[in-house]
mmCIF file of N, CA and C in Angstrom:
data_model
loop_
_atom_site.group_PDB
_atom_site.id
_atom_site.type_symbol
_atom_site.label_atom_id
_atom_site.label_comp_id
_atom_site.label_asym_id
_atom_site.label_seq_id
_atom_site.Cartn_x
_atom_site.Cartn_y
_atom_site.Cartn_z
ATOM 1 N N UNK A 1 -25.513 -23.872 -6.211
ATOM 2 C CA UNK A 1 -25.809 -22.712 -5.415
ATOM 3 C C UNK A 1 -26.166 -23.201 -4.012
ATOM 4 N N UNK A 2 -25.619 -22.524 -3.007
ATOM 5 C CA UNK A 2 -25.878 -22.901 -1.623
ATOM 6 C C UNK A 2 -26.649 -21.779 -0.936
ATOM 7 N N UNK A 3 -27.730 -22.179 -0.251
ATOM 8 C CA UNK A 3 -28.594 -21.239 0.454
ATOM 9 C C UNK A 3 -28.801 -21.715 1.880
ATOM 10 N N UNK A 4 -29.232 -20.802 2.730
ATOM 11 C CA UNK A 4 -29.543 -21.152 4.105
ATOM 12 C C UNK A 4 -30.964 -20.698 4.406
ATOM 13 N N UNK A 5 -31.770 -21.607 4.936
ATOM 14 C CA UNK A 5 -33.125 -21.287 5.357
ATOM 15 C C UNK A 5 -33.175 -21.344 6.872
ATOM 16 N N UNK A 6 -33.773 -20.324 7.462
ATOM 17 C CA UNK A 6 -33.859 -20.276 8.920
ATOM 18 C C UNK A 6 -35.262 -20.593 9.444
ATOM 19 N N UNK A 7 -36.173 -20.961 8.526
ATOM 20 C CA UNK A 7 -37.535 -21.280 8.949
ATOM 21 C C UNK A 7 -38.258 -22.023 7.832
ATOM 22 N N UNK A 8 -39.348 -22.714 8.167
ATOM 23 C CA UNK A 8 -40.152 -23.333 7.117
ATOM 24 C C UNK A 8 -40.650 -22.302 6.095
ATOM 25 N N UNK A 9 -40.988 -21.099 6.547
ATOM 26 C CA UNK A 9 -41.453 -20.052 5.619
ATOM 27 C C UNK A 9 -40.364 -19.686 4.624
ATOM 28 N N UNK A 10 -39.113 -19.634 5.073
ATOM 29 C CA UNK A 10 -38.005 -19.335 4.155
ATOM 30 C C UNK A 10 -37.786 -20.492 3.184
ATOM 31 N N UNK A 11 -37.926 -21.729 3.656
ATOM 32 C CA UNK A 11 -37.785 -22.889 2.772
ATOM 33 C C UNK A 11 -38.866 -22.858 1.699
ATOM 34 N N UNK A 12 -40.090 -22.535 2.094
ATOM 35 C CA UNK A 12 -41.190 -22.435 1.135
ATOM 36 C C UNK A 12 -40.919 -21.314 0.131
ATOM 37 N N UNK A 13 -40.385 -20.179 0.592
ATOM 38 C CA UNK A 13 -40.084 -19.050 -0.298
ATOM 39 C C UNK A 13 -38.977 -19.418 -1.297
ATOM 40 N N UNK A 14 -37.988 -20.181 -0.857
ATOM 41 C CA UNK A 14 -36.945 -20.652 -1.775
ATOM 42 C C UNK A 14 -37.572 -21.583 -2.806
ATOM 43 N N UNK A 15 -38.500 -22.440 -2.371
ATOM 44 C CA UNK A 15 -39.210 -23.314 -3.299
ATOM 45 C C UNK A 15 -39.992 -22.521 -4.336
ATOM 46 N N UNK A 16 -40.657 -21.460 -3.881
ATOM 47 C CA UNK A 16 -41.417 -20.610 -4.799
ATOM 48 C C UNK A 16 -40.493 -19.996 -5.852
ATOM 49 N N UNK A 17 -39.375 -19.497 -5.405
ATOM 50 C CA UNK A 17 -38.414 -18.889 -6.329
ATOM 51 C C UNK A 17 -37.898 -19.933 -7.317
ATOM 52 N N UNK A 18 -37.616 -21.137 -6.829
ATOM 53 C CA UNK A 18 -37.196 -22.224 -7.706
ATOM 54 C C UNK A 18 -38.302 -22.531 -8.710
ATOM 55 N N UNK A 19 -39.541 -22.621 -8.241
ATOM 56 C CA UNK A 19 -40.672 -22.897 -9.124
ATOM 57 C C UNK A 19 -40.796 -21.878 -10.240
ATOM 58 N N UNK A 20 -40.494 -20.624 -9.949
ATOM 59 C CA UNK A 20 -40.568 -19.577 -10.979
ATOM 60 C C UNK A 20 -39.534 -19.776 -12.082
ATOM 61 N N UNK A 21 -38.489 -20.561 -11.798
ATOM 62 C CA UNK A 21 -37.454 -20.805 -12.806
ATOM 63 C C UNK A 21 -37.731 -22.052 -13.639
ATOM 64 N N UNK A 22 -38.753 -22.832 -13.274
ATOM 65 C CA UNK A 22 -39.034 -24.095 -13.953
ATOM 66 C C UNK A 22 -39.951 -23.902 -15.154
ATOM 67 N N UNK A 23 -39.762 -24.774 -16.136
ATOM 68 C CA UNK A 23 -40.599 -24.786 -17.338
ATOM 69 C C UNK A 23 -41.115 -26.208 -17.574
ATOM 70 N N UNK A 24 -42.111 -26.306 -18.408
ATOM 71 C CA UNK A 24 -42.659 -27.621 -18.764
ATOM 72 C C UNK A 24 -41.521 -28.525 -19.236
ATOM 73 N N UNK A 25 -41.597 -29.774 -18.826
ATOM 74 C CA UNK A 25 -40.595 -30.759 -19.203
ATOM 75 C C UNK A 25 -39.495 -30.935 -18.171
ATOM 76 N N UNK A 26 -39.524 -30.119 -17.116
ATOM 77 C CA UNK A 26 -38.460 -30.194 -16.114
ATOM 78 C C UNK A 26 -38.868 -31.058 -14.922
ATOM 79 N N UNK A 27 -37.848 -31.629 -14.295
ATOM 80 C CA UNK A 27 -38.026 -32.428 -13.087
ATOM 81 C C UNK A 27 -37.120 -31.859 -12.001
ATOM 82 N N UNK A 28 -37.627 -31.907 -10.763
ATOM 83 C CA UNK A 28 -36.827 -31.528 -9.592
ATOM 84 C C UNK A 28 -36.720 -32.760 -8.706
ATOM 85 N N UNK A 29 -35.489 -33.132 -8.374
ATOM 86 C CA UNK A 29 -35.249 -34.229 -7.441
ATOM 87 C C UNK A 29 -34.910 -33.617 -6.090
ATOM 88 N N UNK A 30 -35.701 -33.969 -5.070
ATOM 89 C CA UNK A 30 -35.505 -33.447 -3.720
ATOM 90 C C UNK A 30 -34.904 -34.513 -2.816
ATOM 91 N N UNK A 31 -33.702 -34.259 -2.315
ATOM 92 C CA UNK A 31 -33.009 -35.164 -1.410
ATOM 93 C C UNK A 31 -33.004 -34.572 -0.006
ATOM 94 N N UNK A 32 -33.139 -35.415 0.984
ATOM 95 C CA UNK A 32 -33.063 -34.973 2.371
ATOM 96 C C UNK A 32 -33.675 -36.026 3.270
ATOM 97 N N UNK A 33 -33.215 -36.053 4.496
ATOM 98 C CA UNK A 33 -33.733 -37.039 5.436
ATOM 99 C C UNK A 33 -35.162 -36.687 5.836
ATOM 100 N N UNK A 34 -35.805 -37.577 6.576
ATOM 101 C CA UNK A 34 -37.152 -37.316 7.062
ATOM 102 C C UNK A 34 -37.175 -36.006 7.850
ATOM 103 N N UNK A 35 -38.140 -35.169 7.560
ATOM 104 C CA UNK A 35 -38.289 -33.908 8.276
ATOM 105 C C UNK A 35 -37.375 -32.790 7.808
ATOM 106 N N UNK A 36 -36.650 -33.002 6.725
ATOM 107 C CA UNK A 36 -35.705 -31.984 6.247
ATOM 108 C C UNK A 36 -36.410 -30.773 5.642
ATOM 109 N N UNK A 37 -37.599 -30.980 5.073
ATOM 110 C CA UNK A 37 -38.323 -29.869 4.465
ATOM 111 C C UNK A 37 -38.631 -30.066 2.993
ATOM 112 N N UNK A 38 -38.586 -31.318 2.520
ATOM 113 C CA UNK A 38 -38.858 -31.586 1.107
ATOM 114 C C UNK A 38 -40.282 -31.199 0.712
ATOM 115 N N UNK A 39 -41.253 -31.543 1.524
ATOM 116 C CA UNK A 39 -42.640 -31.196 1.206
ATOM 117 C C UNK A 39 -42.862 -29.694 1.344
ATOM 118 N N UNK A 40 -42.217 -29.066 2.304
ATOM 119 C CA UNK A 40 -42.313 -27.605 2.440
ATOM 120 C C UNK A 40 -41.764 -26.930 1.186
ATOM 121 N N UNK A 41 -40.647 -27.415 0.690
ATOM 122 C CA UNK A 41 -40.067 -26.895 -0.550
ATOM 123 C C UNK A 41 -41.041 -27.102 -1.704
ATOM 124 N N UNK A 42 -41.672 -28.267 -1.765
ATOM 125 C CA UNK A 42 -42.623 -28.567 -2.832
ATOM 126 C C UNK A 42 -43.821 -27.623 -2.773
ATOM 127 N N UNK A 43 -44.276 -27.276 -1.583
ATOM 128 C CA UNK A 43 -45.390 -26.323 -1.449
ATOM 129 C C UNK A 43 -45.044 -25.000 -2.134
ATOM 130 N N UNK A 44 -43.810 -24.537 -1.962
ATOM 131 C CA UNK A 44 -43.382 -23.302 -2.604
ATOM 132 C C UNK A 44 -43.307 -23.436 -4.109
ATOM 133 N N UNK A 45 -42.756 -24.554 -4.581
ATOM 134 C CA UNK A 45 -42.676 -24.783 -6.023
ATOM 135 C C UNK A 45 -44.087 -24.792 -6.612
ATOM 136 N N UNK A 46 -44.999 -25.504 -5.963
ATOM 137 C CA UNK A 46 -46.383 -25.599 -6.444
ATOM 138 C C UNK A 46 -47.058 -24.226 -6.471
ATOM 139 N N UNK A 47 -46.777 -23.407 -5.463
ATOM 140 C CA UNK A 47 -47.375 -22.066 -5.417
ATOM 141 C C UNK A 47 -46.985 -21.242 -6.642
ATOM 142 N N UNK A 48 -45.784 -21.467 -7.169
ATOM 143 C CA UNK A 48 -45.342 -20.761 -8.371
ATOM 144 C C UNK A 48 -46.199 -21.114 -9.581
ATOM 145 N N UNK A 49 -46.918 -22.235 -9.514
ATOM 146 C CA UNK A 49 -47.797 -22.664 -10.604
ATOM 147 C C UNK A 49 -49.272 -22.408 -10.278
ATOM 148 N N UNK A 50 -49.510 -21.589 -9.255
ATOM 149 C CA UNK A 50 -50.867 -21.209 -8.915
ATOM 150 C C UNK A 50 -51.605 -22.221 -8.060
ATOM 151 N N UNK A 51 -50.884 -23.166 -7.487
ATOM 152 C CA UNK A 51 -51.502 -24.205 -6.653
ATOM 153 C C UNK A 51 -51.464 -23.737 -5.201
ATOM 154 N N UNK A 52 -52.591 -23.817 -4.532
ATOM 155 C CA UNK A 52 -52.674 -23.417 -3.125
ATOM 156 C C UNK A 52 -51.775 -24.324 -2.305
ATOM 157 N N UNK A 53 -50.853 -23.733 -1.554
ATOM 158 C CA UNK A 53 -49.903 -24.540 -0.794
ATOM 159 C C UNK A 53 -50.574 -25.409 0.259
ATOM 160 N N UNK A 54 -51.767 -25.025 0.710
ATOM 161 C CA UNK A 54 -52.495 -25.852 1.676
ATOM 162 C C UNK A 54 -52.995 -27.151 1.050
ATOM 163 N N UNK A 55 -53.076 -27.187 -0.286
ATOM 164 C CA UNK A 55 -53.519 -28.393 -0.974
ATOM 165 C C UNK A 55 -52.386 -29.398 -1.179
ATOM 166 N N UNK A 56 -51.159 -28.978 -0.942
ATOM 167 C CA UNK A 56 -49.996 -29.832 -1.189
ATOM 168 C C UNK A 56 -49.636 -30.594 0.080
ATOM 169 N N UNK A 57 -49.748 -31.913 -0.002
ATOM 170 C CA UNK A 57 -49.334 -32.789 1.099
ATOM 171 C C UNK A 57 -48.441 -33.872 0.503
ATOM 172 N N UNK A 58 -47.647 -34.478 1.345
ATOM 173 C CA UNK A 58 -46.749 -35.519 0.866
ATOM 174 C C UNK A 58 -47.563 -36.727 0.394
ATOM 175 N N UNK A 59 -47.324 -37.172 -0.832
ATOM 176 C CA UNK A 59 -48.062 -38.338 -1.347
ATOM 177 C C UNK A 59 -47.409 -39.664 -0.938
ATOM 178 N N UNK A 60 -47.070 -39.788 0.330
ATOM 179 C CA UNK A 60 -46.362 -40.973 0.820
ATOM 180 C C UNK A 60 -47.097 -42.276 0.520
ATOM 181 N N UNK A 61 -48.413 -42.266 0.625
ATOM 182 C CA UNK A 61 -49.164 -43.499 0.415
ATOM 183 C C UNK A 61 -49.732 -43.607 -0.990
ATOM 184 N N UNK A 62 -50.022 -42.475 -1.618
ATOM 185 C CA UNK A 62 -50.548 -42.510 -2.985
ATOM 186 C C UNK A 62 -49.429 -42.523 -4.009
ATOM 187 N N UNK A 63 -48.237 -42.158 -3.628
ATOM 188 C CA UNK A 63 -47.016 -42.081 -4.422
ATOM 189 C C UNK A 63 -47.034 -40.918 -5.403
ATOM 190 N N UNK A 64 -48.154 -40.684 -6.088
ATOM 191 C CA UNK A 64 -48.235 -39.602 -7.078
ATOM 192 C C UNK A 64 -49.460 -38.742 -6.800
ATOM 193 N N UNK A 65 -49.268 -37.435 -6.780
ATOM 194 C CA UNK A 65 -50.386 -36.500 -6.729
ATOM 195 C C UNK A 65 -50.276 -35.594 -7.949
ATOM 196 N N UNK A 66 -51.374 -35.468 -8.663
ATOM 197 C CA UNK A 66 -51.427 -34.611 -9.848
ATOM 198 C C UNK A 66 -52.233 -33.362 -9.504
ATOM 199 N N UNK A 67 -51.711 -32.216 -9.915
ATOM 200 C CA UNK A 67 -52.393 -30.943 -9.705
ATOM 201 C C UNK A 67 -52.683 -30.333 -11.067
ATOM 202 N N UNK A 68 -53.896 -29.848 -11.211
ATOM 203 C CA UNK A 68 -54.285 -29.213 -12.473
ATOM 204 C C UNK A 68 -53.745 -27.794 -12.498
ATOM 205 N N UNK A 69 -52.791 -27.593 -13.350
ATOM 206 C CA UNK A 69 -52.174 -26.294 -13.538
ATOM 207 C C UNK A 69 -51.615 -26.266 -14.952
ATOM 208 N N UNK A 70 -51.084 -25.142 -15.340
ATOM 209 C CA UNK A 70 -50.434 -25.047 -16.644
ATOM 210 C C UNK A 70 -49.012 -24.572 -16.413
ATOM 211 N N UNK A 71 -48.013 -25.416 -16.702
ATOM 212 C CA UNK A 71 -48.141 -26.813 -17.130
ATOM 213 C C UNK A 71 -48.648 -27.692 -15.982
ATOM 214 N N UNK A 72 -49.022 -28.910 -16.308
ATOM 215 C CA UNK A 72 -49.483 -29.869 -15.308
ATOM 216 C C UNK A 72 -48.361 -30.081 -14.291
ATOM 217 N N UNK A 73 -48.726 -30.227 -13.026
ATOM 218 C CA UNK A 73 -47.758 -30.361 -11.941
ATOM 219 C C UNK A 73 -47.957 -31.697 -11.243
ATOM 220 N N UNK A 74 -46.876 -32.456 -11.103
ATOM 221 C CA UNK A 74 -46.924 -33.750 -10.413
ATOM 222 C C UNK A 74 -45.970 -33.729 -9.230
ATOM 223 N N UNK A 75 -46.424 -34.301 -8.124
ATOM 224 C CA UNK A 75 -45.623 -34.429 -6.906
ATOM 225 C C UNK A 75 -45.537 -35.917 -6.600
ATOM 226 N N UNK A 76 -44.331 -36.463 -6.600
ATOM 227 C CA UNK A 76 -44.111 -37.884 -6.372
ATOM 228 C C UNK A 76 -43.313 -38.097 -5.097
ATOM 229 N N UNK A 77 -43.646 -39.146 -4.374
ATOM 230 C CA UNK A 77 -42.904 -39.534 -3.182
ATOM 231 C C UNK A 77 -42.524 -41.003 -3.368
ATOM 232 N N UNK A 78 -41.238 -41.244 -3.566
ATOM 233 C CA UNK A 78 -40.771 -42.604 -3.852
ATOM 234 C C UNK A 78 -40.244 -43.335 -2.621
ATOM 235 N N UNK A 79 -40.569 -42.836 -1.441
ATOM 236 C CA UNK A 79 -40.067 -43.428 -0.201
ATOM 237 C C UNK A 79 -40.397 -44.917 -0.112
ATOM 238 N N UNK A 80 -41.570 -45.315 -0.556
ATOM 239 C CA UNK A 80 -42.017 -46.702 -0.435
ATOM 240 C C UNK A 80 -41.671 -47.555 -1.658
ATOM 241 N N UNK A 81 -40.937 -46.995 -2.592
ATOM 242 C CA UNK A 81 -40.555 -47.733 -3.805
ATOM 243 C C UNK A 81 -39.293 -48.539 -3.526
ATOM 244 N N UNK A 82 -39.317 -49.798 -3.935
ATOM 245 C CA UNK A 82 -38.169 -50.678 -3.698
ATOM 246 C C UNK A 82 -37.687 -51.282 -5.012
ATOM 247 N N UNK A 83 -37.263 -50.449 -5.919
ATOM 248 C CA UNK A 83 -36.697 -50.964 -7.159
ATOM 249 C C UNK A 83 -37.531 -50.651 -8.376
ATOM 250 N N UNK A 84 -36.983 -51.038 -9.528
ATOM 251 C CA UNK A 84 -37.597 -50.671 -10.800
ATOM 252 C C UNK A 84 -38.956 -51.333 -11.023
ATOM 253 N N UNK A 85 -39.168 -52.524 -10.473
ATOM 254 C CA UNK A 85 -40.458 -53.180 -10.653
ATOM 255 C C UNK A 85 -41.569 -52.409 -9.929
ATOM 256 N N UNK A 86 -41.296 -51.975 -8.710
ATOM 257 C CA UNK A 86 -42.248 -51.141 -7.971
ATOM 258 C C UNK A 86 -42.488 -49.835 -8.721
ATOM 259 N N UNK A 87 -41.425 -49.241 -9.220
ATOM 260 C CA UNK A 87 -41.530 -47.970 -9.922
ATOM 261 C C UNK A 87 -42.408 -48.105 -11.164
ATOM 262 N N UNK A 88 -42.232 -49.166 -11.896
ATOM 263 C CA UNK A 88 -42.996 -49.399 -13.121
ATOM 264 C C UNK A 88 -44.497 -49.445 -12.841
ATOM 265 N N UNK A 89 -44.888 -49.983 -11.704
ATOM 266 C CA UNK A 89 -46.314 -50.125 -11.388
ATOM 267 C C UNK A 89 -46.964 -48.815 -10.929
ATOM 268 N N UNK A 90 -46.185 -47.763 -10.711
ATOM 269 C CA UNK A 90 -46.746 -46.511 -10.194
ATOM 270 C C UNK A 90 -47.407 -45.648 -11.264
ATOM 271 N N UNK A 91 -47.028 -45.812 -12.513
ATOM 272 C CA UNK A 91 -47.510 -44.917 -13.559
ATOM 273 C C UNK A 91 -46.654 -43.669 -13.687
ATOM 274 N N UNK A 92 -45.456 -43.714 -13.149
ATOM 275 C CA UNK A 92 -44.580 -42.549 -13.131
ATOM 276 C C UNK A 92 -44.279 -42.024 -14.529
ATOM 277 N N UNK A 93 -44.195 -42.891 -15.503
ATOM 278 C CA UNK A 93 -43.804 -42.448 -16.853
ATOM 279 C C UNK A 93 -44.883 -41.573 -17.481
ATOM 280 N N UNK A 94 -46.108 -41.646 -16.979
ATOM 281 C CA UNK A 94 -47.167 -40.746 -17.450
ATOM 282 C C UNK A 94 -47.006 -39.344 -16.877
ATOM 283 N N UNK A 95 -46.179 -39.196 -15.842
ATOM 284 C CA UNK A 95 -45.997 -37.910 -15.160
ATOM 285 C C UNK A 95 -44.798 -37.130 -15.680
ATOM 286 N N UNK A 96 -43.940 -37.802 -16.386
ATOM 287 C CA UNK A 96 -42.712 -37.175 -16.851
ATOM 288 C C UNK A 96 -42.852 -36.886 -18.331
ATOM 289 N N UNK A 97 -42.725 -35.619 -18.684
ATOM 290 C CA UNK A 97 -42.832 -35.297 -20.091
ATOM 291 C C UNK A 97 -42.747 -33.823 -20.366
ATOM 292 N N UNK A 98 -42.846 -33.502 -21.622
ATOM 293 C CA UNK A 98 -42.686 -32.123 -22.079
ATOM 294 C C UNK A 98 -43.797 -31.197 -21.626
ATOM 295 N N UNK A 99 -44.949 -31.751 -21.228
ATOM 296 C CA UNK A 99 -46.083 -30.907 -20.864
ATOM 297 C C UNK A 99 -46.317 -30.830 -19.359
ATOM 298 N N UNK A 100 -45.304 -31.220 -18.565
ATOM 299 C CA UNK A 100 -45.495 -31.205 -17.118
ATOM 300 C C UNK A 100 -44.207 -30.817 -16.388
ATOM 301 N N UNK A 101 -44.392 -30.426 -15.128
ATOM 302 C CA UNK A 101 -43.284 -30.234 -14.189
ATOM 303 C C UNK A 101 -43.470 -31.298 -13.116
ATOM 304 N N UNK A 102 -42.404 -32.012 -12.795
ATOM 305 C CA UNK A 102 -42.482 -33.113 -11.841
ATOM 306 C C UNK A 102 -41.495 -32.885 -10.706
ATOM 307 N N UNK A 103 -41.985 -32.977 -9.477
ATOM 308 C CA UNK A 103 -41.138 -32.877 -8.288
ATOM 309 C C UNK A 103 -41.133 -34.253 -7.636
ATOM 310 N N UNK A 104 -39.929 -34.767 -7.372
ATOM 311 C CA UNK A 104 -39.774 -36.117 -6.830
ATOM 312 C C UNK A 104 -39.060 -36.071 -5.487
ATOM 313 N N UNK A 105 -39.762 -36.519 -4.437
ATOM 314 C CA UNK A 105 -39.132 -36.714 -3.139
ATOM 315 C C UNK A 105 -38.583 -38.134 -3.087
ATOM 316 N N UNK A 106 -37.468 -38.315 -2.441
ATOM 317 C CA UNK A 106 -36.794 -39.597 -2.305
ATOM 318 C C UNK A 106 -36.392 -40.194 -3.662
ATOM 319 N N UNK A 107 -35.784 -39.419 -4.549
ATOM 320 C CA UNK A 107 -35.406 -39.948 -5.859
ATOM 321 C C UNK A 107 -34.339 -41.035 -5.786
ATOM 322 N N UNK A 108 -33.612 -41.104 -4.679
ATOM 323 C CA UNK A 108 -32.576 -42.128 -4.550
ATOM 324 C C UNK A 108 -33.150 -43.538 -4.582
ATOM 325 N N UNK A 109 -34.466 -43.677 -4.368
ATOM 326 C CA UNK A 109 -35.104 -44.997 -4.423
ATOM 327 C C UNK A 109 -35.301 -45.490 -5.854
ATOM 328 N N UNK A 110 -35.046 -44.618 -6.835
ATOM 329 C CA UNK A 110 -35.183 -45.005 -8.251
ATOM 330 C C UNK A 110 -34.162 -44.250 -9.106
ATOM 331 N N UNK A 111 -33.026 -43.986 -8.524
ATOM 332 C CA UNK A 111 -32.023 -43.130 -9.162
ATOM 333 C C UNK A 111 -31.670 -43.544 -10.587
ATOM 334 N N UNK A 112 -31.477 -44.830 -10.817
ATOM 335 C CA UNK A 112 -31.042 -45.284 -12.140
ATOM 336 C C UNK A 112 -32.106 -45.116 -13.214
ATOM 337 N N UNK A 113 -33.371 -45.058 -12.823
ATOM 338 C CA UNK A 113 -34.456 -44.961 -13.798
ATOM 339 C C UNK A 113 -34.871 -43.524 -14.113
ATOM 340 N N UNK A 114 -34.547 -42.587 -13.243
ATOM 341 C CA UNK A 114 -34.987 -41.193 -13.423
ATOM 342 C C UNK A 114 -34.054 -40.435 -14.359
ATOM 343 N N UNK A 115 -34.579 -39.414 -15.044
ATOM 344 C CA UNK A 115 -33.740 -38.611 -15.944
ATOM 345 C C UNK A 115 -32.555 -38.000 -15.203
ATOM 346 N N UNK A 116 -31.423 -37.947 -15.870
ATOM 347 C CA UNK A 116 -30.193 -37.413 -15.259
ATOM 348 C C UNK A 116 -30.133 -35.893 -15.311
ATOM 349 N N UNK A 117 -30.916 -35.272 -16.190
ATOM 350 C CA UNK A 117 -30.823 -33.822 -16.401
ATOM 351 C C UNK A 117 -31.782 -33.017 -15.516
ATOM 352 N N UNK A 118 -32.189 -33.583 -14.413
ATOM 353 C CA UNK A 118 -33.120 -32.906 -13.507
ATOM 354 C C UNK A 118 -32.407 -31.859 -12.657
ATOM 355 N N UNK A 119 -33.187 -30.920 -12.138
ATOM 356 C CA UNK A 119 -32.694 -29.992 -11.128
ATOM 357 C C UNK A 119 -32.580 -30.797 -9.835
ATOM 358 N N UNK A 120 -31.468 -30.646 -9.125
ATOM 359 C CA UNK A 120 -31.237 -31.397 -7.901
ATOM 360 C C UNK A 120 -31.225 -30.451 -6.712
ATOM 361 N N UNK A 121 -32.007 -30.787 -5.682
ATOM 362 C CA UNK A 121 -32.052 -29.999 -4.461
ATOM 363 C C UNK A 121 -31.717 -30.928 -3.302
ATOM 364 N N UNK A 122 -30.723 -30.530 -2.515
ATOM 365 C CA UNK A 122 -30.343 -31.286 -1.326
ATOM 366 C C UNK A 122 -30.591 -30.407 -0.102
ATOM 367 N N UNK A 123 -31.404 -30.927 0.810
ATOM 368 C CA UNK A 123 -31.759 -30.189 2.020
ATOM 369 C C UNK A 123 -31.219 -30.956 3.218
ATOM 370 N N UNK A 124 -30.511 -30.256 4.096
ATOM 371 C CA UNK A 124 -29.992 -30.931 5.288
ATOM 372 C C UNK A 124 -30.205 -30.065 6.523
ATOM 373 N N UNK A 125 -30.479 -30.746 7.645
ATOM 374 C CA UNK A 125 -30.656 -30.073 8.938
ATOM 375 C C UNK A 125 -29.353 -29.414 9.358
ATOM 376 N N UNK A 126 -29.449 -28.194 9.836
ATOM 377 C CA UNK A 126 -28.310 -27.524 10.441
ATOM 378 C C UNK A 126 -28.589 -27.301 11.927
ATOM 379 N N UNK A 127 -29.849 -26.995 12.211
ATOM 380 C CA UNK A 127 -30.295 -26.680 13.561
ATOM 381 C C UNK A 127 -31.784 -27.032 13.596
ATOM 382 N N UNK A 128 -32.469 -26.708 14.654
ATOM 383 C CA UNK A 128 -33.879 -27.044 14.780
ATOM 384 C C UNK A 128 -34.691 -26.568 13.575
ATOM 385 N N UNK A 129 -34.596 -25.298 13.218
ATOM 386 C CA UNK A 129 -35.338 -24.770 12.067
ATOM 387 C C UNK A 129 -34.440 -24.409 10.895
ATOM 388 N N UNK A 130 -33.149 -24.473 11.067
ATOM 389 C CA UNK A 130 -32.222 -24.046 10.023
ATOM 390 C C UNK A 130 -31.897 -25.200 9.082
ATOM 391 N N UNK A 131 -31.917 -24.891 7.770
ATOM 392 C CA UNK A 131 -31.619 -25.897 6.749
ATOM 393 C C UNK A 131 -30.587 -25.350 5.766
ATOM 394 N N UNK A 132 -29.638 -26.199 5.396
ATOM 395 C CA UNK A 132 -28.732 -25.894 4.299
ATOM 396 C C UNK A 132 -29.391 -26.447 3.044
ATOM 397 N N UNK A 133 -29.485 -25.630 2.004
ATOM 398 C CA UNK A 133 -30.138 -26.033 0.763
ATOM 399 C C UNK A 133 -29.157 -25.825 -0.379
ATOM 400 N N UNK A 134 -28.895 -26.890 -1.109
ATOM 401 C CA UNK A 134 -28.000 -26.819 -2.259
ATOM 402 C C UNK A 134 -28.812 -27.138 -3.515
ATOM 403 N N UNK A 135 -28.762 -26.243 -4.483
ATOM 404 C CA UNK A 135 -29.521 -26.406 -5.727
ATOM 405 C C UNK A 135 -28.539 -26.486 -6.891
ATOM 406 N N UNK A 136 -28.680 -27.520 -7.711
ATOM 407 C CA UNK A 136 -27.859 -27.699 -8.904
ATOM 408 C C UNK A 136 -28.772 -27.873 -10.106
ATOM 409 N N UNK A 137 -28.335 -27.368 -11.240
ATOM 410 C CA UNK A 137 -29.086 -27.581 -12.471
ATOM 411 C C UNK A 137 -29.875 -26.375 -12.931
ATOM 412 N N UNK A 138 -29.727 -25.243 -12.250
ATOM 413 C CA UNK A 138 -30.332 -24.004 -12.728
ATOM 414 C C UNK A 138 -29.228 -22.956 -12.826
ATOM 415 N N UNK A 139 -29.460 -21.972 -13.657
ATOM 416 C CA UNK A 139 -28.478 -20.915 -13.858
ATOM 417 C C UNK A 139 -28.555 -19.930 -12.699
ATOM 418 N N UNK A 140 -27.468 -19.793 -11.967
ATOM 419 C CA UNK A 140 -27.448 -18.910 -10.804
ATOM 420 C C UNK A 140 -27.751 -17.462 -11.202
ATOM 421 N N UNK A 141 -27.337 -17.076 -12.387
ATOM 422 C CA UNK A 141 -27.607 -15.727 -12.893
ATOM 423 C C UNK A 141 -29.115 -15.504 -13.000
ATOM 424 N N UNK A 142 -29.835 -16.487 -13.513
ATOM 425 C CA UNK A 142 -31.296 -16.388 -13.608
ATOM 426 C C UNK A 142 -31.930 -16.337 -12.218
ATOM 427 N N UNK A 143 -31.386 -17.103 -11.281
ATOM 428 C CA UNK A 143 -31.913 -17.168 -9.923
ATOM 429 C C UNK A 143 -31.973 -15.779 -9.297
ATOM 430 N N UNK A 144 -30.904 -15.017 -9.471
ATOM 431 C CA UNK A 144 -30.824 -13.699 -8.838
ATOM 432 C C UNK A 144 -31.780 -12.682 -9.480
ATOM 433 N N UNK A 145 -32.278 -12.983 -10.661
ATOM 434 C CA UNK A 145 -33.228 -12.092 -11.327
ATOM 435 C C UNK A 145 -34.676 -12.416 -11.011
ATOM 436 N N UNK A 146 -34.912 -13.525 -10.317
ATOM 437 C CA UNK A 146 -36.281 -13.918 -9.973
ATOM 438 C C UNK A 146 -36.731 -13.239 -8.686
ATOM 439 N N UNK A 147 -38.000 -12.900 -8.623
ATOM 440 C CA UNK A 147 -38.556 -12.341 -7.397
ATOM 441 C C UNK A 147 -39.142 -13.467 -6.549
ATOM 442 N N UNK A 148 -38.897 -13.387 -5.266
ATOM 443 C CA UNK A 148 -39.430 -14.411 -4.366
ATOM 444 C C UNK A 148 -40.839 -14.072 -3.952
#
């Protein structure tokens, strides 16, 4: 599914709608260059789980942020990961499971180790505030029935 966001608020709203379609055990892989809107998208996804979007920041230095929600919500940033050995030391495997939803920024840094059945989101700059957003791995029919 291809969408267009014309502002950070629209990107966050698309994230919220995506979050409403997620269930425990699911992972979202967020692809995009620096400043594309991956963390903004994550704020929307987190809001769907009752997490205050102001509490969501990129875990660039901590790598993993856990939020208490039902299901448990994890936000990972793999930008600083350089291979499977680095990944193993993060504790990532404790974040992936049937009782949690996991959002991963920069999944390309550990592509071979991450589950293949994740929802994939690709965000790319079109203009100063405009973003092209492509979402794969969810049923488009369900998407249109969700309220933003």
